[in-house]
Amino acid sequence: MRCRLCERDKALKNSHVIPEFVYTALYDDKHRFHVLSTFEDKRNTFEQKGVREALLCSDCEVQISKNERYVSLVFSGAIPVKASRNGRLIHVEGLEYAKFKLFALSVLWRAGVSALPLFAQVKLGAHEEVLRLMVLNNDPGPPEKYPFILAPVLHEGELQSDMIIQPSWARLAGYYSYRFVFGGLAWVFVVSKHRPPPAIVSAAISRTGEITMLETEVANMPFVVNLARKLSENGKL
Ligand SMILES: [Zn+2]
C-alpha cells in the first residue's frame, strides 16, 4: 500500500482525517460520535469508530502527530497562549507558527486526499501536491500561502467544542475556500495560487504566532464565510 504523504510502499495505519483530540467530547456511551452534516439538512447522523482511513505509514503518522500534539496542548490550555478580546474579535499571541499552520494544512490535505463521503467536497486539484510537499517537508510556507481564518463557534455564548460540520467549499472574497468546523472553531482555508486579500492574511496566523479570531453564533454558521467576506471588504479587522 502506498502512503499518501511520503508515497512509499509501506503498511498503512488507519489514520484520522480530523484528529482524535477534537472528537473526545463527541463520543457517547456507545462510542459513537455525532456528525452534523450540511448535506443532510443539519439532520444529525452517527458514525461508528470516528472518521478513519488508511492514508499514512507509521513514520508519516508520527510526523503529523507531533503538530497535532502541540495544537491539542494549546487547546487544552497545557501550553498557555495570550488572548485579548475586543468585542467579538479575539487576538491570540504566542503560537508556534510552523506547528500550528502545518497542523491545519495537514487536516486540509488529508481531507483532500480522503475518499470518505464526509470530505467529498474537498477537492484540492493541483494544490493537493503543493500541500503534500509542504506537510511532508515540514514547510509551513509564508503567511499568505494557504492562509486560514478561525472563528470560535458559539451557541448562546457557549463554545461548541463538540460540533463537526461536513467540510464544504465556498467563495471567500472571490477566492476558493474550504470551511471546516472542529475543535470549537470554524477553520476557513483560502486555497488559491493568487495572493489573498490583506485582511484575510492579517487575521491568519503570522510568523510571530499571532492570530485574530472572530466569534460567531452557531445560528449564523452558514454565514461564517460571509462574515469573513465582510471583513475583507472592509479592508481590515
Ligand atoms: Zn509515509
Coordinates of N, CA and C and ligand atoms in Angstrom, one line a residue:
M1 N 0.9 -1.2 0.0 CA 0.0 0.0 0.0 C 0.9 1.2 0.0
R2 N 0.4 2.2 -0.7 CA 1.3 3.4 -0.9 C 0.8 4.5 0.1
C3 N 1.8 5.0 0.9 CA 1.5 6.1 1.8 C 1.2 7.3 1.0
R4 N 0.1 8.0 1.4 CA -0.3 9.2 0.6 C 0.7 10.4 0.8
L5 N 1.4 10.4 1.9 CA 2.2 11.5 2.2 C 3.7 11.3 1.6
C6 N 4.3 10.2 2.0 CA 5.7 10.0 1.5 C 5.7 9.3 0.2
E7 N 4.6 8.7 -0.2 CA 4.4 7.9 -1.4 C 5.3 6.7 -1.5
R8 N 5.7 6.2 -0.3 CA 6.5 4.9 -0.3 C 5.5 3.7 -0.1
D9 N 5.9 2.6 -0.6 CA 5.1 1.4 -0.4 C 5.3 0.9 1.0
K10 N 4.4 1.0 1.9 CA 4.5 0.6 3.3 C 3.2 0.2 3.9
A11 N 3.2 -0.5 5.0 CA 2.0 -0.8 5.7 C 1.3 0.6 6.1
L12 N 0.0 0.7 6.0 CA -0.6 1.9 6.3 C -1.4 1.8 7.6
K13 N -1.4 2.9 8.4 CA -2.1 3.0 9.6 C -3.5 3.5 9.3
N14 N -4.4 3.2 10.1 CA -5.8 3.7 10.0 C -5.8 5.1 10.6
S15 N -5.6 6.1 9.7 CA -5.4 7.5 10.2 C -6.7 8.3 10.3
H16 N -6.7 9.2 11.3 CA -7.8 10.2 11.4 C -7.6 11.2 10.3
V17 N -8.6 11.7 9.8 CA -8.5 12.9 8.9 C -8.6 14.1 9.7
I18 N -9.6 14.2 10.6 CA -9.6 15.2 11.6 C -9.2 14.6 12.9
P19 N -8.2 15.1 13.5 CA -7.5 14.4 14.6 C -8.4 14.0 15.8
E20 N -8.0 13.0 16.5 CA -8.8 12.4 17.5 C -9.2 13.4 18.7
F21 N -8.2 14.3 19.0 CA -8.5 15.1 20.2 C -9.7 16.0 20.0
V22 N -10.1 16.3 18.8 CA -11.3 17.1 18.7 C -12.5 16.3 18.8
Y23 N -12.4 15.0 18.8 CA -13.5 14.1 18.9 C -13.9 13.7 20.4
T24 N -12.9 14.0 21.3 CA -13.1 13.4 22.6 C -14.4 13.8 23.3
A25 N -14.9 15.0 23.0 CA -16.1 15.5 23.6 C -17.3 14.9 22.9
L26 N -17.1 14.2 21.8 CA -18.2 13.8 20.9 C -18.7 12.4 21.2
Y27 N -17.9 11.6 21.8 CA -18.3 10.2 22.0 C -19.4 10.0 23.0
D28 N -20.4 9.3 22.6 CA -21.5 9.0 23.6 C -21.1 7.7 24.3
D29 N -22.0 7.1 25.1 CA -21.6 5.9 25.9 C -21.6 4.7 25.0
K30 N -22.0 4.8 23.7 CA -21.9 3.7 22.8 C -20.7 3.9 21.8
H31 N -19.8 4.8 22.2 CA -18.7 5.1 21.4 C -19.0 5.5 20.0
R32 N -20.2 6.2 19.8 CA -20.5 6.7 18.5 C -20.2 8.2 18.6
F33 N -20.0 8.9 17.5 CA -19.9 10.3 17.7 C -20.9 11.0 16.7
H34 N -21.0 12.2 17.0 CA -22.1 13.0 16.5 C -21.5 13.8 15.3
V35 N -22.0 13.7 14.1 CA -21.6 14.5 13.0 C -22.8 15.3 12.5
L36 N -22.5 16.5 12.4 CA -23.6 17.4 11.8 C -23.2 17.6 10.4
S37 N -24.1 17.2 9.5 CA -23.8 17.3 8.1 C -24.6 18.4 7.4
T38 N -23.9 19.2 6.6 CA -24.6 20.3 5.9 C -25.3 19.7 4.7
F39 N -25.0 18.5 4.3 CA -25.7 17.8 3.2 C -27.0 17.3 3.6
E40 N -27.2 17.0 4.9 CA -28.4 16.4 5.3 C -29.3 17.3 6.1
D41 N -29.3 18.5 5.6 CA -30.2 19.5 6.3 C -30.1 19.6 7.8
K42 N -28.8 19.5 8.2 CA -28.5 19.5 9.6 C -29.1 18.4 10.4
R43 N -29.6 17.4 9.7 CA -30.1 16.2 10.5 C -28.8 15.5 11.1
N44 N -29.0 15.1 12.3 CA -27.8 14.5 13.0 C -27.6 13.1 12.5
T45 N -26.4 12.8 12.3 CA -26.1 11.4 11.9 C -25.0 10.8 12.9
F46 N -25.0 9.5 13.0 CA -24.0 8.9 13.9 C -23.1 8.0 13.0
E47 N -21.9 8.0 13.3 CA -21.0 7.1 12.6 C -20.1 6.4 13.6
Q48 N -19.8 5.2 13.3 CA -19.0 4.4 14.2 C -17.5 4.6 14.1
K49 N -16.8 4.5 15.2 CA -15.4 4.5 15.2 C -14.7 5.7 14.7
G50 N -15.3 6.8 14.7 CA -14.7 8.0 14.2 C -14.5 8.0 12.7
V51 N -13.8 9.0 12.2 CA -13.6 9.0 10.7 C -12.1 8.7 10.5
R52 N -11.9 7.4 10.1 CA -10.6 6.9 9.8 C -10.4 6.4 8.4
E53 N -9.2 6.4 8.0 CA -9.0 5.9 6.6 C -7.5 5.5 6.6
A54 N -7.2 4.4 5.8 CA -5.8 4.0 5.6 C -5.1 5.0 4.6
L55 N -4.4 6.0 5.2 CA -3.8 7.0 4.4 C -2.3 7.1 4.5
L56 N -1.8 6.8 5.8 CA -0.4 7.2 6.1 C 0.4 6.0 6.7
C57 N 1.7 5.9 6.4 CA 2.5 5.0 7.0 C 2.8 5.4 8.4
S58 N 3.5 4.5 9.2 CA 3.7 4.9 10.6 C 4.6 6.1 10.8
D59 N 5.7 6.2 9.9 CA 6.6 7.3 10.0 C 5.9 8.6 9.8
C60 N 5.0 8.7 8.8 CA 4.3 9.9 8.5 C 3.3 10.2 9.5
E61 N 2.7 9.2 10.1 CA 1.7 9.4 11.2 C 2.4 10.0 12.4
V62 N 3.6 9.6 12.7 CA 4.4 10.1 13.8 C 4.7 11.6 13.5
Q63 N 5.1 11.9 12.3 CA 5.5 13.3 11.9 C 4.3 14.2 12.1
I64 N 3.1 13.8 11.6 CA 1.9 14.6 11.6 C 1.4 14.7 13.1
S65 N 1.6 13.6 13.9 CA 1.1 13.7 15.2 C 1.8 14.7 16.1
K66 N 3.1 15.0 15.7 CA 3.8 16.0 16.6 C 3.1 17.3 16.6
N67 N 2.7 17.8 15.4 CA 2.0 19.1 15.3 C 0.6 19.0 15.9
E68 N 0.0 17.8 15.8 CA -1.3 17.6 16.4 C -1.2 17.7 17.9
R69 N -0.1 17.1 18.4 CA 0.0 17.1 19.9 C 0.2 18.6 20.4
Y70 N 1.0 19.3 19.6 CA 1.2 20.7 20.0 C -0.2 21.4 20.1
V71 N -1.0 21.3 19.0 CA -2.2 22.0 19.0 C -3.2 21.5 20.0
S72 N -3.2 20.2 20.3 CA -4.1 19.7 21.4 C -3.7 20.3 22.7
L73 N -2.4 20.5 22.9 CA -1.9 21.1 24.2 C -2.3 22.5 24.3
V74 N -2.3 23.2 23.2 CA -2.8 24.6 23.2 C -4.3 24.7 23.5
F75 N -5.0 23.8 22.8 CA -6.5 23.7 23.0 C -6.8 23.4 24.4
S76 N -6.1 22.5 25.1 CA -6.4 22.1 26.4 C -5.9 23.1 27.5
G77 N -5.1 24.0 27.0 CA -4.6 25.0 27.9 C -3.2 24.6 28.6
A78 N -2.7 23.4 28.3 CA -1.5 23.0 28.8 C -0.3 23.8 28.3
I79 N -0.4 24.3 27.1 CA 0.6 25.3 26.6 C -0.2 26.6 26.6
P80 N 0.2 27.5 27.5 CA -0.5 28.8 27.6 C -0.2 29.7 26.4
V81 N -1.3 30.4 26.0 CA -1.1 31.4 25.0 C -1.8 32.7 25.5
K82 N -1.4 33.8 25.0 CA -2.0 35.1 25.5 C -3.2 35.4 24.6
A83 N -4.4 35.7 25.2 CA -5.5 36.1 24.3 C -6.1 37.4 24.9
S84 N -6.5 38.3 24.0 CA -7.1 39.5 24.4 C -8.4 39.7 23.5
R85 N -9.4 40.3 24.1 CA -10.7 40.5 23.4 C -11.0 41.9 23.1
N86 N -11.5 42.1 21.9 CA -12.0 43.4 21.5 C -13.4 43.2 20.9
G87 N -14.4 43.2 21.7 CA -15.8 42.9 21.1 C -15.8 41.4 20.7
R88 N -16.1 41.1 19.5 CA -16.2 39.7 19.1 C -14.9 39.3 18.5
L89 N -13.9 40.2 18.4 CA -12.6 39.8 17.9 C -11.7 39.3 19.1
I90 N -11.0 38.2 18.9 CA -10.1 37.6 19.9 C -8.7 37.5 19.3
H91 N -7.8 38.2 19.9 CA -6.4 38.2 19.4 C -5.6 37.3 20.2
V92 N -5.0 36.3 19.6 CA -4.2 35.3 20.3 C -2.7 35.5 19.9
E93 N -1.8 35.5 20.9 CA -0.4 35.6 20.7 C 0.3 34.4 21.4
G94 N 1.5 34.1 20.8 CA 2.3 33.1 21.5 C 2.2 31.7 20.9
L95 N 1.6 31.6 19.7 CA 1.5 30.3 19.0 C 2.8 30.1 18.2
E96 N 3.1 28.8 18.0 CA 4.2 28.5 17.1 C 3.7 28.4 15.7
Y97 N 4.2 29.3 14.9 CA 3.7 29.5 13.5 C 3.8 28.1 12.8
A98 N 4.9 27.5 12.7 CA 5.1 26.3 11.9 C 4.2 25.2 12.3
K99 N 4.2 24.9 13.6 CA 3.5 23.8 14.1 C 2.0 24.0 13.9
F100 N 1.5 25.2 14.3 CA 0.0 25.4 14.2 C -0.4 25.4 12.8
K101 N 0.4 26.0 11.9 CA 0.0 26.1 10.5 C 0.0 24.7 9.8
L102 N 1.1 24.0 10.1 CA 1.3 22.7 9.5 C 0.2 21.7 10.0
F103 N -0.2 21.9 11.2 CA -1.3 21.1 11.7 C -2.6 21.3 10.8
A104 N -2.9 22.6 10.7 CA -4.1 23.0 9.9 C -4.0 22.5 8.5
L105 N -2.8 22.7 7.9 CA -2.7 22.3 6.5 C -2.7 20.8 6.3
S106 N -2.3 20.1 7.3 CA -2.3 18.6 7.3 C -3.8 18.1 7.3
V107 N -4.6 18.8 8.1 CA -6.1 18.4 8.1 C -6.7 18.7 6.7
L108 N -6.4 19.9 6.2 CA -6.9 20.3 4.8 C -6.4 19.3 3.8
W109 N -5.1 18.9 3.8 CA -4.6 18.0 2.8 C -5.2 16.6 3.0
R110 N -5.3 16.1 4.2 CA -5.9 14.8 4.4 C -7.4 14.7 4.0
A111 N -8.1 15.8 4.2 CA -9.5 15.9 3.8 C -9.5 15.8 2.2
G112 N -8.5 16.5 1.6 CA -8.5 16.5 0.1 C -8.2 15.1 -0.5
V113 N -7.3 14.3 0.2 CA -6.9 13.0 -0.4 C -7.9 11.9 0.1
S114 N -8.7 12.2 1.1 CA -9.6 11.2 1.6 C -10.7 10.8 0.6
A115 N -11.1 9.5 0.7 CA -12.1 9.0 -0.2 C -13.4 9.0 0.6
L116 N -13.4 9.4 1.9 CA -14.6 9.3 2.7 C -15.7 10.3 2.2
P117 N -16.9 9.9 2.3 CA -18.0 10.8 1.8 C -18.0 12.1 2.6
L118 N -17.6 12.0 3.9 CA -17.7 13.3 4.7 C -16.8 14.4 4.1
F119 N -15.8 14.0 3.3 CA -14.9 15.0 2.8 C -15.0 15.2 1.3
A120 N -16.2 14.8 0.7 CA -16.4 14.7 -0.7 C -16.2 16.1 -1.4
Q121 N -16.5 17.1 -0.6 CA -16.5 18.5 -1.2 C -15.1 19.1 -1.3
V122 N -14.1 18.4 -0.6 CA -12.8 19.0 -0.5 C -12.0 18.4 -1.7
K123 N -11.9 19.2 -2.8 CA -11.2 18.7 -4.0 C -10.1 19.8 -4.3
L124 N -8.9 19.4 -4.0 CA -7.8 20.4 -4.0 C -7.1 20.6 -5.3
G125 N -7.3 19.7 -6.2 CA -6.7 19.8 -7.6 C -5.2 19.9 -7.5
A126 N -4.6 20.8 -8.2 CA -3.2 21.0 -8.2 C -2.6 21.4 -6.8
H127 N -3.4 21.9 -6.0 CA -3.0 22.3 -4.6 C -2.7 21.1 -3.8
E128 N -3.3 20.0 -4.1 CA -3.1 18.8 -3.3 C -1.6 18.4 -3.2
E129 N -0.9 18.5 -4.4 CA 0.5 18.1 -4.4 C 1.4 19.2 -3.7
V130 N 1.0 20.4 -3.9 CA 1.8 21.5 -3.2 C 1.6 21.3 -1.6
L131 N 0.4 21.0 -1.2 CA 0.2 20.8 0.2 C 0.9 19.6 0.7
R132 N 0.9 18.5 -0.1 CA 1.5 17.3 0.3 C 3.0 17.6 0.6
L133 N 3.7 18.3 -0.3 CA 5.1 18.6 -0.1 C 5.4 19.5 1.1
M134 N 4.5 20.4 1.3 CA 4.6 21.3 2.5 C 4.5 20.5 3.8
V135 N 3.5 19.6 3.8 CA 3.3 18.8 5.0 C 4.5 17.8 5.2
L136 N 4.9 17.2 4.1 CA 6.0 16.2 4.1 C 7.3 16.8 4.6
N137 N 7.6 18.0 4.1 CA 8.8 18.6 4.4 C 8.8 19.6 5.6
N138 N 7.7 19.5 6.3 CA 7.5 20.4 7.5 C 7.7 21.9 7.1
D139 N 7.2 22.3 5.9 CA 7.4 23.6 5.4 C 6.1 24.4 5.5
P140 N 5.9 25.3 6.5 CA 4.6 26.0 6.6 C 4.4 27.1 5.5
G141 N 5.4 27.4 4.8 CA 5.3 28.4 3.7 C 5.1 29.8 4.4
P142 N 5.0 30.9 3.6 CA 4.8 32.2 4.1 C 3.3 32.4 4.6
P143 N 3.0 33.4 5.4 CA 1.7 33.5 5.9 C 0.6 33.7 4.8
E144 N 1.0 34.2 3.7 CA 0.0 34.4 2.6 C -0.3 33.2 1.8
K145 N 0.5 32.1 2.0 CA 0.3 30.9 1.3 C -0.7 30.0 2.1
Y146 N -1.8 29.7 1.5 CA -2.9 28.9 2.2 C -3.2 29.5 3.6
P147 N -3.6 30.7 3.7 CA -3.9 31.3 5.0 C -5.3 30.7 5.4
F148 N -5.5 30.6 6.7 CA -6.8 30.2 7.2 C -7.3 31.2 8.3
I149 N -8.6 31.4 8.3 CA -9.1 32.3 9.4 C -9.9 31.4 10.3
L150 N -9.9 31.8 11.6 CA -10.6 31.0 12.6 C -11.7 31.8 13.2
A151 N -12.8 31.1 13.5 CA -14.0 31.7 14.2 C -14.5 30.8 15.2
P152 N -14.3 31.1 16.5 CA -14.9 30.3 17.6 C -16.5 30.3 17.3
V153 N -17.0 29.0 17.4 CA -18.4 28.8 17.2 C -19.2 28.8 18.5
L154 N -20.1 29.7 18.7 CA -20.8 29.8 19.9 C -22.3 29.5 19.7
H155 N -22.9 28.9 20.8 CA -24.3 28.8 20.8 C -24.8 29.4 22.1
E156 N -25.5 30.5 22.0 CA -25.9 31.3 23.2 C -24.7 31.5 24.1
G157 N -23.6 31.9 23.5 CA -22.5 32.3 24.2 C -21.6 31.2 24.7
E158 N -22.0 29.9 24.5 CA -21.2 28.8 24.8 C -20.4 28.2 23.6
L159 N -19.1 28.0 23.8 CA -18.3 27.4 22.8 C -18.8 26.0 22.4
Q160 N -19.0 25.8 21.1 CA -19.5 24.4 20.6 C -18.3 23.5 20.3
S161 N -17.6 23.0 21.3 CA -16.4 22.2 21.1 C -16.7 20.9 20.5
D162 N -18.0 20.4 20.6 CA -18.3 19.1 20.1 C -18.9 19.0 18.8
M163 N -18.8 20.0 18.0 CA -19.5 20.1 16.7 C -18.5 19.9 15.6
I164 N -18.9 19.0 14.6 CA -18.1 18.8 13.4 C -19.1 19.0 12.3
I165 N -18.8 19.8 11.3 CA -19.6 20.0 10.2 C -18.9 19.5 8.9
Q166 N -19.7 18.9 8.1 CA -19.1 18.4 6.8 C -18.4 19.6 6.1
P167 N -17.0 19.4 5.8 CA -16.3 20.5 5.2 C -17.0 20.8 3.8
S168 N -17.0 22.1 3.5 CA -17.7 22.5 2.2 C -16.8 23.6 1.6
W169 N -17.0 23.8 0.3 CA -16.3 24.8 -0.3 C -17.2 26.1 -0.4
A170 N -16.6 27.2 -0.5 CA -17.3 28.5 -0.6 C -16.4 29.5 -1.3
R171 N -17.0 30.6 -1.7 CA -16.1 31.6 -2.2 C -15.9 32.6 -1.1
L172 N -14.7 33.0 -0.9 CA -14.4 34.0 0.2 C -13.6 35.1 -0.5
A173 N -14.4 36.3 -0.6 CA -13.8 37.4 -1.3 C -13.4 37.0 -2.7
G174 N -14.1 36.1 -3.4 CA -13.8 35.7 -4.7 C -12.8 34.6 -4.8
Y175 N -12.3 34.2 -3.7 CA -11.3 33.1 -3.7 C -11.9 31.8 -3.3
Y176 N -11.4 30.7 -3.9 CA -11.8 29.4 -3.5 C -11.5 29.2 -2.0
S177 N -12.4 28.7 -1.2 CA -12.0 28.4 0.2 C -12.8 27.2 0.6
Y178 N -12.3 26.6 1.7 CA -12.9 25.4 2.3 C -13.1 25.7 3.8
R179 N -14.3 25.4 4.2 CA -14.6 25.7 5.6 C -14.8 24.4 6.4
F180 N -14.2 24.3 7.5 CA -14.3 23.1 8.4 C -14.8 23.7 9.7
V181 N -15.5 22.8 10.5 CA -15.8 23.1 11.9 C -15.3 22.0 12.7
F182 N -14.4 22.2 13.6 CA -14.0 21.2 14.6 C -13.2 21.9 15.7
G183 N -13.1 21.2 16.9 CA -12.4 21.8 18.0 C -13.0 23.1 18.5
G184 N -14.3 23.4 18.2 CA -14.9 24.6 18.7 C -14.7 25.8 17.7
L185 N -14.0 25.5 16.6 CA -13.7 26.6 15.7 C -14.1 26.3 14.3
A186 N -14.5 27.4 13.6 CA -14.6 27.3 12.1 C -13.3 27.6 11.6
W187 N -12.8 26.8 10.7 CA -11.5 27.0 10.0 C -11.8 27.2 8.5
V188 N -11.5 28.4 8.0 CA -11.8 28.7 6.6 C -10.4 28.9 5.9
F189 N -10.1 28.0 5.0 CA -8.9 28.0 4.3 C -9.0 28.6 3.0
V190 N -8.2 29.6 2.6 CA -8.2 30.1 1.3 C -7.2 29.3 0.4
V191 N -7.7 28.6 -0.6 CA -6.9 27.8 -1.4 C -6.8 28.4 -2.8
S192 N -5.7 29.1 -3.1 CA -5.6 29.8 -4.3 C -4.1 30.0 -4.6
K193 N -3.7 30.1 -5.9 CA -2.4 30.4 -6.2 C -2.1 31.9 -6.2
H194 N -3.2 32.6 -6.1 CA -3.1 34.1 -6.1 C -3.0 34.6 -4.7
R195 N -2.4 35.7 -4.5 CA -2.2 36.3 -3.2 C -3.6 36.7 -2.6
P196 N -4.0 36.2 -1.5 CA -5.3 36.5 -0.9 C -5.3 38.0 -0.4
P197 N -6.5 38.5 -0.1 CA -6.7 39.9 0.4 C -5.9 40.1 1.7
P198 N -5.3 41.3 1.9 CA -4.6 41.6 3.1 C -5.4 41.3 4.4
A199 N -6.7 41.6 4.3 CA -7.5 41.4 5.5 C -7.5 40.0 6.0
I200 N -7.5 39.1 5.0 CA -7.5 37.6 5.4 C -6.1 37.3 5.9
V201 N -5.1 37.7 5.2 CA -3.7 37.4 5.7 C -3.5 38.0 7.1
S202 N -4.0 39.2 7.3 CA -3.7 39.8 8.6 C -4.4 39.1 9.8
A203 N -5.6 38.4 9.5 CA -6.3 37.7 10.5 C -5.7 36.3 10.7
A204 N -5.1 35.8 9.6 CA -4.5 34.4 9.7 C -3.2 34.5 10.5
I205 N -2.7 33.3 10.9 CA -1.6 33.2 11.7 C -0.4 33.9 11.1
S206 N 0.3 34.7 11.9 CA 1.5 35.4 11.4 C 2.8 34.6 11.8
R207 N 3.9 35.0 11.2 CA 5.1 34.3 11.6 C 5.5 34.5 13.1
T208 N 5.0 35.6 13.7 CA 5.2 35.8 15.1 C 4.2 35.1 16.0
G209 N 3.4 34.3 15.3 CA 2.5 33.4 16.1 C 1.2 34.1 16.6
E210 N 0.8 35.2 15.9 CA -0.4 35.9 16.3 C -1.6 35.5 15.3
I211 N -2.8 35.5 15.9 CA -3.9 35.1 15.1 C -5.1 35.9 15.6
T212 N -6.0 36.4 14.7 CA -7.2 37.1 15.1 C -8.4 36.3 14.7
M213 N -9.2 36.0 15.7 CA -10.4 35.2 15.5 C -11.7 36.0 15.7
L214 N -12.7 35.6 15.0 CA -14.0 36.3 15.0 C -15.1 35.4 15.6
E215 N -15.6 35.7 16.8 CA -16.6 34.8 17.4 C -17.9 34.9 16.5
T216 N -18.5 33.7 16.4 CA -19.7 33.6 15.5 C -20.7 32.7 16.2
E217 N -21.9 33.2 16.3 CA -23.0 32.4 16.9 C -23.4 31.3 15.9
V218 N -23.7 30.1 16.4 CA -24.0 29.0 15.6 C -25.1 29.2 14.6
A219 N -26.1 30.1 15.1 CA -27.2 30.4 14.2 C -26.7 31.1 12.9
N220 N -25.5 31.7 13.0 CA -25.0 32.3 11.8 C -24.0 31.4 11.1
M221 N -23.9 30.2 11.5 CA -22.9 29.3 11.0 C -22.8 29.3 9.4
P222 N -23.9 29.2 8.7 CA -23.7 29.1 7.2 C -23.1 30.4 6.7
F223 N -23.0 31.4 7.6 CA -22.5 32.7 7.1 C -21.2 33.1 7.6
V224 N -20.5 32.1 8.2 CA -19.1 32.3 8.7 C -18.3 32.9 7.5
V225 N -18.5 32.4 6.3 CA -17.7 32.8 5.2 C -18.2 34.2 4.8
N226 N -19.5 34.5 4.9 CA -19.9 35.9 4.6 C -19.4 36.9 5.6
L227 N -19.3 36.5 6.8 CA -18.7 37.4 7.8 C -17.2 37.7 7.4
A228 N -16.5 36.6 7.0 CA -15.2 36.8 6.6 C -15.1 37.7 5.4
R229 N -16.0 37.5 4.5 CA -16.1 38.3 3.3 C -16.2 39.8 3.6
K230 N -17.1 40.1 4.6 CA -17.3 41.5 5.0 C -16.0 42.0 5.6
L231 N -15.3 41.2 6.4 CA -14.0 41.7 6.9 C -13.1 42.1 5.8
S232 N -13.1 41.2 4.8 CA -12.1 41.5 3.7 C -12.6 42.7 2.9
E233 N -13.9 42.9 2.7 CA -14.4 44.1 2.0 C -14.1 45.4 2.8
N234 N -14.1 45.3 4.1 CA -13.8 46.4 4.9 C -12.3 46.7 4.9
G235 N -11.6 45.8 4.4 CA -10.1 46.0 4.2 C -9.3 45.8 5.5
K236 N -9.9 45.7 6.6 CA -9.2 45.4 7.8 C -10.1 44.9 8.9
L237 N -9.5 44.4 9.9 CA -10.3 43.9 11.1 C -10.6 45.0 12.0
Ligands
ZN1 ZN 4.6 7.8 4.7

